[in-house]
Amino acid sequence: MTETRAGFVALIGEPNAGKSTLMNRIVGAKVSIVTHKVQTTRARIRGIAIEDQSQIVFVDTPGLFRTRRNLDRAMVAAAWAGAGDADITVLLVEAHRGMSPGVRMILEELGNKVGKNTKVALAINKIDKVESARLLALTQELSNAYPFEEVFMISAEKGHGVKDLTKYLAQNLPAGPWLYPEDQIADVPLRMIAAETTREKLMLRLHQELPYFLTVETENWEQKKDGSVRIDQVIYVTREGHKGIAVGPKGETIKAVSMASRQELKELVGAEVHLFLQVKVRPRWETEAERFTEMGLDFKDTRE
């Protein structure tokens, strides 16, 4: 009988490096928020993939960047904590951005933040955006800056090179029994995934109109007798003016967001979903410990 393996893999990198896209592709289901905007991942959502006899548990971390606000500090602390707890850490670097100041900062911290026994691999992402000569030069530059165990050239969006990376992860996790049931794809509550789904639809819809200071919480999740699910969510914004933007003219924005989110949640839970959204103003929600707990972050990490 083939030996089973299981363990944790942390995906780290700058905001928008493609961590959520990569995890969702390997897991084969959408468990983490993906938008074209930076800093969209807040909670350490774990996606679970099976490769051969190995169970790979992904810690999809927030992007690593220089912090200015409470929320920023908690997100960066969560990202490094994910890397520190992992069996394997994969640093994602965007090929076309190369050795940016942000990547340099991560490389400087990496040796101190990951565990002594943690394997660290490099995945250069979005390789379709640059020529091969530039890719080789970047690979050399990054390899000189840190002793990566392996280097992979991938396109998380198109799937190029992802299979090789997945096989490497599967073969290098610790031997042992699987940590989760075979059919489980994430270990975060559905309530949190539902909130993230609605937040993604809001960000896609609002573009630059609304700053990143909005959050979504699932207040109620009720299974009905007919098998359907009622979900009540609150969208918190920081100003009265933002409330109008989130609702939109004649409620058009909130209706469109609700429809898109409901459709995705229906596929996720495999049942009819009744989604009810409210928008509330909380001027300083980012200073409330309760809000951070709902996002799977630790409020004490906001302290400098």
CSV table of C-alpha atoms in Angstrom, one decimal, residues 39 41-45 59-83 113 213 285-304:
chain,number,residue,atom,x,y,z
A,39,GLN,CA,-5.0,43.2,-1.0
A,41,THR,CA,-7.4,38.2,0.6
A,42,ARG,CA,-7.9,38.9,4.3
A,43,ALA,CA,-8.4,35.7,6.1
A,44,ARG,CA,-6.1,32.7,5.9
A,45,ILE,CA,-8.5,30.5,3.9
A,59,VAL,CA,-2.9,28.4,3.6
A,60,ASP,CA,-3.9,31.3,1.2
A,61,THR,CA,-2.3,34.2,2.9
A,62,PRO,CA,-2.9,38.0,2.5
A,63,GLY,CA,-0.3,39.7,0.4
A,64,LEU,CA,2.8,40.9,2.1
A,65,PHE,CA,3.3,44.7,1.9
A,66,ARG,CA,4.4,47.7,4.0
A,67,THR,CA,1.7,48.4,6.6
A,68,ARG,CA,-0.1,51.6,7.4
A,69,ARG,CA,-3.4,50.7,9.1
A,70,ASN,CA,-4.7,48.3,11.7
A,71,LEU,CA,-6.1,46.0,9.1
A,72,ASP,CA,-2.9,46.0,7.1
A,73,ARG,CA,-0.9,44.9,10.2
A,74,ALA,CA,-3.2,42.1,11.0
A,75,MET,CA,-3.2,40.9,7.4
A,76,VAL,CA,0.6,40.8,7.2
A,77,ALA,CA,0.9,39.1,10.6
A,78,ALA,CA,-1.5,36.5,9.4
A,79,ALA,CA,0.5,36.0,6.2
A,80,TRP,CA,3.8,35.4,8.1
A,81,ALA,CA,2.1,33.2,10.6
A,82,GLY,CA,0.9,31.1,7.8
A,83,ALA,CA,4.4,30.7,6.4
A,113,LYS,CA,9.9,34.0,9.4
A,213,PHE,CA,-12.7,49.9,3.9
A,285,TRP,CA,-15.2,49.2,12.1
A,286,GLU,CA,-11.5,48.4,11.5
A,287,THR,CA,-10.8,49.3,15.2
A,288,GLU,CA,-13.3,46.7,16.5
A,289,ALA,CA,-11.8,43.3,17.6
A,290,GLU,CA,-15.1,41.5,16.7
A,291,ARG,CA,-14.8,42.5,13.0
A,292,PHE,CA,-11.3,41.0,12.8
A,293,THR,CA,-12.5,37.8,14.4
A,294,GLU,CA,-15.2,37.5,11.7
A,295,MET,CA,-12.4,37.7,9.1
A,296,GLY,CA,-10.3,35.1,10.8
A,297,LEU,CA,-7.7,37.6,11.8
A,298,ASP,CA,-6.3,38.4,15.2
A,299,PHE,CA,-6.9,42.0,16.5
A,300,LYS,CA,-3.9,42.0,18.7
A,301,ASP,CA,-1.7,41.8,15.5
A,302,THR,CA,-2.8,45.4,14.7
A,303,ARG,CA,-0.5,46.8,17.3
A,304,GLU,CA,2.8,48.1,16.0
